[in-house]
mmCIF file of C-alpha atoms in Angstrom:
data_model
loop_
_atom_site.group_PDB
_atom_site.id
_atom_site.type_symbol
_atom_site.label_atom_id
_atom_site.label_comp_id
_atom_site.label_asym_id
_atom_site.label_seq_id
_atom_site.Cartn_x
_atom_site.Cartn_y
_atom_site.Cartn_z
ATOM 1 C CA UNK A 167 -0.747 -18.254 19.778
ATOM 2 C CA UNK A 168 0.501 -20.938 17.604
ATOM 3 C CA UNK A 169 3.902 -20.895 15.821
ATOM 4 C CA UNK A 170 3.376 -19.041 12.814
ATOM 5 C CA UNK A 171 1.559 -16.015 14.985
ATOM 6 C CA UNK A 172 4.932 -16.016 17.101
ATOM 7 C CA UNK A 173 6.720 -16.158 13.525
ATOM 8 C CA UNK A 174 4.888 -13.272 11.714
ATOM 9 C CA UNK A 175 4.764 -10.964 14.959
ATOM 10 C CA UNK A 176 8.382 -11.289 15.077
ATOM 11 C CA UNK A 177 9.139 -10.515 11.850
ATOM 12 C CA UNK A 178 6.334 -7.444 11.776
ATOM 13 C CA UNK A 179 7.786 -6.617 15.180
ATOM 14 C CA UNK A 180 11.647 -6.646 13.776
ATOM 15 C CA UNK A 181 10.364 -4.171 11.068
ATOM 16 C CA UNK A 182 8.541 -1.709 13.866
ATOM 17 C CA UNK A 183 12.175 -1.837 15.629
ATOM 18 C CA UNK A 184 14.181 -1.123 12.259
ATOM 19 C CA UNK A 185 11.832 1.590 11.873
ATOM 20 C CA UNK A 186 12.106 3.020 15.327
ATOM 21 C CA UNK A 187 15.851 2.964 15.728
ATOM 22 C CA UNK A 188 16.249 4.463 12.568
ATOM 23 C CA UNK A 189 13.998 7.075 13.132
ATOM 24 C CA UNK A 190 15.418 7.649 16.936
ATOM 25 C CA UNK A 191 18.772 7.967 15.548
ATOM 26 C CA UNK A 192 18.354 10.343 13.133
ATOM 27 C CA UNK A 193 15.625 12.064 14.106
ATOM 28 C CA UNK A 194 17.618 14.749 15.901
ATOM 29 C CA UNK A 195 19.988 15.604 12.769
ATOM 30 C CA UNK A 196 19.748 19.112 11.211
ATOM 31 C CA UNK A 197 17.803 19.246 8.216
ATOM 32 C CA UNK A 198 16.071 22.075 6.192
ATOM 33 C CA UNK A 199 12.387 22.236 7.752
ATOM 34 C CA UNK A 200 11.098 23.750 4.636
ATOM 35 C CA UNK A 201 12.216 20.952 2.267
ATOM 36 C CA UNK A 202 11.620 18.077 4.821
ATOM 37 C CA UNK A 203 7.742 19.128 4.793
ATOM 38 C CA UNK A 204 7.756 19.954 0.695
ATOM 39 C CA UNK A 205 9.179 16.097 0.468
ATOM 40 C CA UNK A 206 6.009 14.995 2.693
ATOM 41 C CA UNK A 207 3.806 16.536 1.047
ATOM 42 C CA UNK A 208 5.142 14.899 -2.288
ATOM 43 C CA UNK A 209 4.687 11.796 -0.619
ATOM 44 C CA UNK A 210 1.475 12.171 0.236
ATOM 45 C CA UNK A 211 0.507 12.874 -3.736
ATOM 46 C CA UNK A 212 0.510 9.910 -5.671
ATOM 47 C CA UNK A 213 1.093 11.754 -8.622
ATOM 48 C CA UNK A 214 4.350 13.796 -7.252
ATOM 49 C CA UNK A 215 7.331 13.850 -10.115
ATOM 50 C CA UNK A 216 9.321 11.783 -7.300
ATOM 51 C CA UNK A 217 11.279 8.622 -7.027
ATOM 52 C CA UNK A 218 10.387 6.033 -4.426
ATOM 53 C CA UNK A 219 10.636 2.711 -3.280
ATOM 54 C CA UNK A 220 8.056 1.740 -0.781
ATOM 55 C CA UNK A 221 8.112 -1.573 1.654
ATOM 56 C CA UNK A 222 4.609 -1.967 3.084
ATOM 57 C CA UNK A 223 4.254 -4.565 6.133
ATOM 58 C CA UNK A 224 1.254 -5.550 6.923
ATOM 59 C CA UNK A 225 0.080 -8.049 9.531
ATOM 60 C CA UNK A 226 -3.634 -8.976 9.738
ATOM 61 C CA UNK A 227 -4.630 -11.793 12.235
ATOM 62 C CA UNK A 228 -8.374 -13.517 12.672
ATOM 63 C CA UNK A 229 -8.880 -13.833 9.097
ATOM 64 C CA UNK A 230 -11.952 -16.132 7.582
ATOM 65 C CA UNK A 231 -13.407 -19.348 9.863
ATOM 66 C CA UNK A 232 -10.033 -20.456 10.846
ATOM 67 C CA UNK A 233 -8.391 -17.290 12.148
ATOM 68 C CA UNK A 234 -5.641 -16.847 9.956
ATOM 69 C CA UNK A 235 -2.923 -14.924 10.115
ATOM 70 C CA UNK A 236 -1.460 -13.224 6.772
ATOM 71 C CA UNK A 237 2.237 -11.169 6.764
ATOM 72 C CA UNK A 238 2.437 -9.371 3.583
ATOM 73 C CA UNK A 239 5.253 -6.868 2.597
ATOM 74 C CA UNK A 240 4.307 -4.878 -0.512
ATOM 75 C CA UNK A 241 6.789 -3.766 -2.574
ATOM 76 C CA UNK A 242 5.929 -0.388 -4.161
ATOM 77 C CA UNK A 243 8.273 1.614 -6.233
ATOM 78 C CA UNK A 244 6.567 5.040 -7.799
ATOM 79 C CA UNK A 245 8.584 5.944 -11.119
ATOM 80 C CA UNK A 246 7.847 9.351 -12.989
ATOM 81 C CA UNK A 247 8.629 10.112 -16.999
ATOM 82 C CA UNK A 248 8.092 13.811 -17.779
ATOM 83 C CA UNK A 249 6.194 13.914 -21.484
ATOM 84 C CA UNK A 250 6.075 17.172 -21.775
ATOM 85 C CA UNK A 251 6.392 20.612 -19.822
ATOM 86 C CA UNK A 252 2.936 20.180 -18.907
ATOM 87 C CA UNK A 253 2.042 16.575 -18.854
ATOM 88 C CA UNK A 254 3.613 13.627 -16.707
ATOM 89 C CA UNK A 255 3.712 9.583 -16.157
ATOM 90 C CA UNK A 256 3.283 8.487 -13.236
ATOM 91 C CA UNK A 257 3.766 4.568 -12.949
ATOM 92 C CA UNK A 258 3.148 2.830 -9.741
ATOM 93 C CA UNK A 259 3.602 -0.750 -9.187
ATOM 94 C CA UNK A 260 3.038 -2.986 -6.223
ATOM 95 C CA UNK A 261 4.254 -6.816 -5.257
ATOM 96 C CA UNK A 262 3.131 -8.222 -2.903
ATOM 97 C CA UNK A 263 5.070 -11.119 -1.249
ATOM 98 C CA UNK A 264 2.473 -13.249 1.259
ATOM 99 C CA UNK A 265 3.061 -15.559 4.489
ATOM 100 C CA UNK A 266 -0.272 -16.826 5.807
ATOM 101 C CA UNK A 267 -1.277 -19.121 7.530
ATOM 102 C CA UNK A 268 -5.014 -20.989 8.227
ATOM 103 C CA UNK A 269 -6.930 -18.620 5.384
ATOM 104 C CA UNK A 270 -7.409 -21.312 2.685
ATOM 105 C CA UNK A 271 -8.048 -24.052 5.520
ATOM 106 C CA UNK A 272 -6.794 -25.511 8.823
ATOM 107 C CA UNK A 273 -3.136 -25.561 9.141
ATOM 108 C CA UNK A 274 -2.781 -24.302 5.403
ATOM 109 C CA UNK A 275 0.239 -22.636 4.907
ATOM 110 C CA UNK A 276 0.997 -20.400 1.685
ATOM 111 C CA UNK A 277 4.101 -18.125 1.137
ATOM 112 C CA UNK A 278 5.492 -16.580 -2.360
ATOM 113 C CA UNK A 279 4.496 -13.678 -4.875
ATOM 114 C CA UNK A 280 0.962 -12.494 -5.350
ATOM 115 C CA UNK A 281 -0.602 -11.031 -8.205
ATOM 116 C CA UNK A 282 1.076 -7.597 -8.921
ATOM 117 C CA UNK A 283 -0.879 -4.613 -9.708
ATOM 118 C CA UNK A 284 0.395 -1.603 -12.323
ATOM 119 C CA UNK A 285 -1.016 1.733 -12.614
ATOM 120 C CA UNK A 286 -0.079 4.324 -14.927
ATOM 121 C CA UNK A 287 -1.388 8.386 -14.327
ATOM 122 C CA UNK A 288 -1.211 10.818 -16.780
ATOM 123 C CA UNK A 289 -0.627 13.795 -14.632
ATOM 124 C CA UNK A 290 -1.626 17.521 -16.502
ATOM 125 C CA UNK A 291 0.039 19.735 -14.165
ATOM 126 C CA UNK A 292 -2.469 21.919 -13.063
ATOM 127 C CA UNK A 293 -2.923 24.442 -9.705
ATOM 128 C CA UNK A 294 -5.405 23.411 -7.136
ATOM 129 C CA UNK A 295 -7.377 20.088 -7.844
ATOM 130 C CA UNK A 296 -4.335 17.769 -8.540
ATOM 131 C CA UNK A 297 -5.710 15.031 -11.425
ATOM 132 C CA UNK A 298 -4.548 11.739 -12.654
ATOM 133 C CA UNK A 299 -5.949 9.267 -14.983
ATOM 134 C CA UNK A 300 -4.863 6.095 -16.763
ATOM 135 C CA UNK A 301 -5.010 2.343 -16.939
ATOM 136 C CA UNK A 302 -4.653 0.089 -14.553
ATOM 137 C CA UNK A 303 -3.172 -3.429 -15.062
ATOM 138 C CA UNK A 304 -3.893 -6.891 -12.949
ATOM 139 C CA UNK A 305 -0.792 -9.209 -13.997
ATOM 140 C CA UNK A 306 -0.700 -13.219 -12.799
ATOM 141 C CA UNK A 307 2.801 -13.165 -11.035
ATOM 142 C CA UNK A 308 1.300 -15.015 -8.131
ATOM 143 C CA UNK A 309 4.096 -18.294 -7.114
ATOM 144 C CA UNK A 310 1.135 -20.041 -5.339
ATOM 145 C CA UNK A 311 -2.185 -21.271 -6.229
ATOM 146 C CA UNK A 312 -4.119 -20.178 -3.234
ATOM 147 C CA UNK A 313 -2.464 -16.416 -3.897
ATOM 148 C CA UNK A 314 -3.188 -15.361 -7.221
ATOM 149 C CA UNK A 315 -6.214 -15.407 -9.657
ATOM 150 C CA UNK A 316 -4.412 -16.639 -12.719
ATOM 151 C CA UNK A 317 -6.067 -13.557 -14.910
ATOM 152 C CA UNK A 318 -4.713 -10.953 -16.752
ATOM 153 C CA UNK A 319 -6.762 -7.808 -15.950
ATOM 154 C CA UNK A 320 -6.562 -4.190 -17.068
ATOM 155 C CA UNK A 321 -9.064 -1.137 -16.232
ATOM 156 C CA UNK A 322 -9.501 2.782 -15.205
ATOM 157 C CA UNK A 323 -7.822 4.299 -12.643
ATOM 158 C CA UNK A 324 -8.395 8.337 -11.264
ATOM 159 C CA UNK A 325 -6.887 10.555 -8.552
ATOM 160 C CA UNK A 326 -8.220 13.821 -7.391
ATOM 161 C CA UNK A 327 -7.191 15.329 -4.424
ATOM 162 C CA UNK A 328 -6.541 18.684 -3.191
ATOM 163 C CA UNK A 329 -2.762 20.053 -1.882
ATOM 164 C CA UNK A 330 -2.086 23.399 0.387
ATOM 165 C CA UNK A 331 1.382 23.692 1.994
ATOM 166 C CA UNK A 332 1.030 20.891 5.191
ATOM 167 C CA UNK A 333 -2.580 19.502 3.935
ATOM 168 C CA UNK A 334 -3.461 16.697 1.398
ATOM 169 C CA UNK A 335 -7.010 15.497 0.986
ATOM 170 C CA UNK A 336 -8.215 13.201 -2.087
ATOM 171 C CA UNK A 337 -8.834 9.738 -2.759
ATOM 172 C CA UNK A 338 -7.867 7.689 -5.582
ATOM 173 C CA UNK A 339 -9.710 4.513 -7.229
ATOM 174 C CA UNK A 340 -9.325 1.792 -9.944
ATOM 175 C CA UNK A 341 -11.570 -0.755 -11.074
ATOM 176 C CA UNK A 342 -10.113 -3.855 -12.595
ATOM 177 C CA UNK A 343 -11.861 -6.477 -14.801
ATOM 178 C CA UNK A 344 -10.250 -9.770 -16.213
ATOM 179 C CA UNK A 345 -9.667 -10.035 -19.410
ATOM 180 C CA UNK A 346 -7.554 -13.261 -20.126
ATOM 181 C CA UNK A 347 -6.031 -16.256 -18.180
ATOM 182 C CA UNK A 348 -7.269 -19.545 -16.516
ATOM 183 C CA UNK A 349 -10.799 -20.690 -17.530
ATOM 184 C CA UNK A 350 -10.891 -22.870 -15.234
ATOM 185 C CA UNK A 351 -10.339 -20.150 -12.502
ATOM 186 C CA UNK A 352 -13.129 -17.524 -11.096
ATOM 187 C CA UNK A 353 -13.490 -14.221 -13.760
ATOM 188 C CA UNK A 354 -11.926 -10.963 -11.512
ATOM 189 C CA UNK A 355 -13.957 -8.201 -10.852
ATOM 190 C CA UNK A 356 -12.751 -5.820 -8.505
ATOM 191 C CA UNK A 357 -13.554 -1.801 -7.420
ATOM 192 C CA UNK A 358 -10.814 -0.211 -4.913
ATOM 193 C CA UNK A 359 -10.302 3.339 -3.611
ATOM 194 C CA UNK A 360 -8.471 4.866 -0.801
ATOM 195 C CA UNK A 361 -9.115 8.063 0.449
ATOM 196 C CA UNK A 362 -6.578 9.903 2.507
ATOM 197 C CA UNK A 363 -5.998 13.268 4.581
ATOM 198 C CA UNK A 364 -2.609 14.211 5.843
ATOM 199 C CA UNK A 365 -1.224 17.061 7.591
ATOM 200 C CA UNK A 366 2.304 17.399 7.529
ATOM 201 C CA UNK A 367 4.531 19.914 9.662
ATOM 202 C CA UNK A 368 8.022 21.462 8.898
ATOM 203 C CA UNK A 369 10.233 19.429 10.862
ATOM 204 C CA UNK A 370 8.592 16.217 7.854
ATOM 205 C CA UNK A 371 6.601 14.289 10.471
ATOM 206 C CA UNK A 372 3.197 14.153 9.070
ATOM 207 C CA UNK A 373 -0.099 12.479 10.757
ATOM 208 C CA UNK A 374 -3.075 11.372 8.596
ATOM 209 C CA UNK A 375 -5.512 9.208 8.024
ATOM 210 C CA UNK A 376 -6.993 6.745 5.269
ATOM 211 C CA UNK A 377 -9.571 4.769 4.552
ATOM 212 C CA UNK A 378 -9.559 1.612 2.030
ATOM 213 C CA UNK A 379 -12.685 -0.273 0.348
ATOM 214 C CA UNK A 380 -11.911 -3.205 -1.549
ATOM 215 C CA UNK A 381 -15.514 -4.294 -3.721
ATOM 216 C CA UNK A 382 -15.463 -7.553 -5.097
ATOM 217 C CA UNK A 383 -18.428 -7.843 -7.478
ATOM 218 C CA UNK A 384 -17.624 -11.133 -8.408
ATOM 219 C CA UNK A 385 -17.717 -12.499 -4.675
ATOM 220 C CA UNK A 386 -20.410 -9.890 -3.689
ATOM 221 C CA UNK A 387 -18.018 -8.930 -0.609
ATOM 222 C CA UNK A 388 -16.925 -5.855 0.533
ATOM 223 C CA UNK A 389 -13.880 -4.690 2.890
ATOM 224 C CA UNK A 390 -13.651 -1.392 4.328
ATOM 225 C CA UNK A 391 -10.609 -0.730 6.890
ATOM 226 C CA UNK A 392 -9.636 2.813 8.857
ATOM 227 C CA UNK A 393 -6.264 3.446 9.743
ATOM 228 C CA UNK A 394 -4.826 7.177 11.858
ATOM 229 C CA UNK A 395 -0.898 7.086 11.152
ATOM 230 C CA UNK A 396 1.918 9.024 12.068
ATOM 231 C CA UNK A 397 4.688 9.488 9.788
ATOM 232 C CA UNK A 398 8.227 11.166 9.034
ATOM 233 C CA UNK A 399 10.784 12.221 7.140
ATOM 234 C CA UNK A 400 14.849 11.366 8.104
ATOM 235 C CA UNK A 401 17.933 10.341 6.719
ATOM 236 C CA UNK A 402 20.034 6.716 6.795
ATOM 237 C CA UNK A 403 23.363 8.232 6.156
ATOM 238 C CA UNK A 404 22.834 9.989 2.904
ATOM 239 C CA UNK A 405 19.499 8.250 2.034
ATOM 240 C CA UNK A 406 16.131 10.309 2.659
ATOM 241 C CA UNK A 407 13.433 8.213 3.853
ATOM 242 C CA UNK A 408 10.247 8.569 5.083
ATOM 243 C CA UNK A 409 9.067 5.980 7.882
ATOM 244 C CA UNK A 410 5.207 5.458 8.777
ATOM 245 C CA UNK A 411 3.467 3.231 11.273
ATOM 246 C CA UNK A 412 -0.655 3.065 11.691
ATOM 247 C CA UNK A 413 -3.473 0.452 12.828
ATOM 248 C CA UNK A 414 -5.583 -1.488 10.386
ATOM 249 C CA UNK A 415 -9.321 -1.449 11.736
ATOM 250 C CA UNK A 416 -11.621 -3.147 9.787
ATOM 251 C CA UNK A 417 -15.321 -1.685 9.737
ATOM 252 C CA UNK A 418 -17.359 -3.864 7.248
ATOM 253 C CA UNK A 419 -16.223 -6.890 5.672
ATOM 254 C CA UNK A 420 -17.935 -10.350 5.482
ATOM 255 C CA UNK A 421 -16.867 -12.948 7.963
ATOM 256 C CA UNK A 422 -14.414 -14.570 4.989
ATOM 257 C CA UNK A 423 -12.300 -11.787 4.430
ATOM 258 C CA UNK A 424 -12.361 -9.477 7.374
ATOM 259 C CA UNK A 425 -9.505 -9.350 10.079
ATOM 260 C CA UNK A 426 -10.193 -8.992 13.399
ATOM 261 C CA UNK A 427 -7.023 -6.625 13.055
ATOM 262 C CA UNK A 428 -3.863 -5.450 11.866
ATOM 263 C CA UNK A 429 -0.983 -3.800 11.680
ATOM 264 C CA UNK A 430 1.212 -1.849 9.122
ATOM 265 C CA UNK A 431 4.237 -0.127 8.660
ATOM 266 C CA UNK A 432 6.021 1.130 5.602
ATOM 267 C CA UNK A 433 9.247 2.271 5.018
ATOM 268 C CA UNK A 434 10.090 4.324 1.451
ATOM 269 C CA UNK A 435 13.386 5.209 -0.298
ATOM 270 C CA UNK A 436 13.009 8.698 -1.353
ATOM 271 C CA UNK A 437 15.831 10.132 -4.239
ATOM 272 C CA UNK A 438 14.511 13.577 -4.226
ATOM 273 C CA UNK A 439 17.276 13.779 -7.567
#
């Protein structure tokens, strides 16, 4: 393992410990079982009227023809605007900040801001099938060459999904097209979806598990990963979070793109206010 695998272990590894002390610490305060699982459950909807700030680590290693390694913490905060008694606005955005190492080409190294992604569902409040729709939005923030497109993109995005008191099932999906930006620099064309079933339990833990498929129709490839994870709800002192770890096992992908594996764990800010 060469330097930069030691390097990005350590620093997904240092985020696994965080996550696990905080969790062991806490774990055995008091806490209202009822509202612990009612804030899981929001967090498993996309579309819940709730504030949060999620930090996604992700660690993927064998990447492409020179086994790369890519660290990537996504930064994620979920911020709702009630329109109405009946309708909300759910925005979602997501930054990604990237380490990697050997994807673009032996002993490459890239690290800065990615291209961030913003998605907007209107949210009819409804009983039983939970819907969403809006725009989604592709926006050139990337610091690096090698990790951005250059393009401005916008497109659809949809959530359906299903929600009983300890069980979530749905998926949700955008599809993003470029509409501005670098000629010079490949058009984006790009279908995602992740579909997800959790089961959460009163004390907040939850387990679950998700599927993502990335479809790039300009680069005819396609990624599909699975990933079980365990999950649960605490406190930092007066802060409610929710803490998450899981595997990321890649199924299909073309020899480019796919990981031989990965890793990820998230921790999210929750102000239930």
């Amino acid at each position: 393992m060469n330097r930069f695998r030691i390097y990005a272990t350590a620093k997904f590894l240092f985020s696994m410990f965080l996550i696990l002390l905080n969790f062991s610490a806490f774990a055995q305060e008091e806490k209202a079982g009822a509202s612990a699982q009612e804030l899981a459950d929001k967090m498993a909807n996309p579309v819940a009227s709730l504030i949060s700030v999620p930090l996604q680590n992700n660690i993927t290693y064998g990447i492409g023809p020179y086994n790369g390694v890519k660290y990537q913490i996504n930064i994620q905060p979920v911020i709702p605007f009630k329109l109405s008694e009946n309708l909300n606005l759910i925005t979602r955005y997501i930054l990604p900040v990237v380490d990697q190492q050997d994807i673009t080409g032996e002993n490459n190294h890239e690290f800065g801001l990615s291209d961030a992604t913003v998605t907007a569902f209107f949210a009819p409040k409804t009983k039983g099938i939970i819907l969403g729709v809006g725009p989604a939005f592709l926006v050139p923030t990337a610091t690096e060459k090698f990790l951005g497109t250059e393009k401005f993109g916008i497109g659809p995005s949809v959530l359906v999904m299903h929600q009983g008191k300890g069980l979530s099932i749905g998926f949700l999906a955008n599809q993003i097209w470029s509409v501005a930006g670098n000629a010079d620099r490949a058009d984006f064309n790009q279908f995602y979806t992740q579909l997800f079933l959790t089961h959460s339990y009163k004390s907040g833990a939850s387990l679950g598990i998700t599927s993502e498929i990335t479809q790039n129709w300009q680069g005819n490839t396609t990624l599909i990963t699975v990933s079980p994870n365990v999950g649960a709800i605490t406190k930092l002192g007066g802060q409610t979070m929710q803490f998450a770890v899981m595997p990321l096992i890649p199924i299909v992908g073309h020899s480019s793109i796919r990981p031989d594996w990965g890793l990820r764990a998230v921790v999210a800010f929750i102000f239930p206010g």
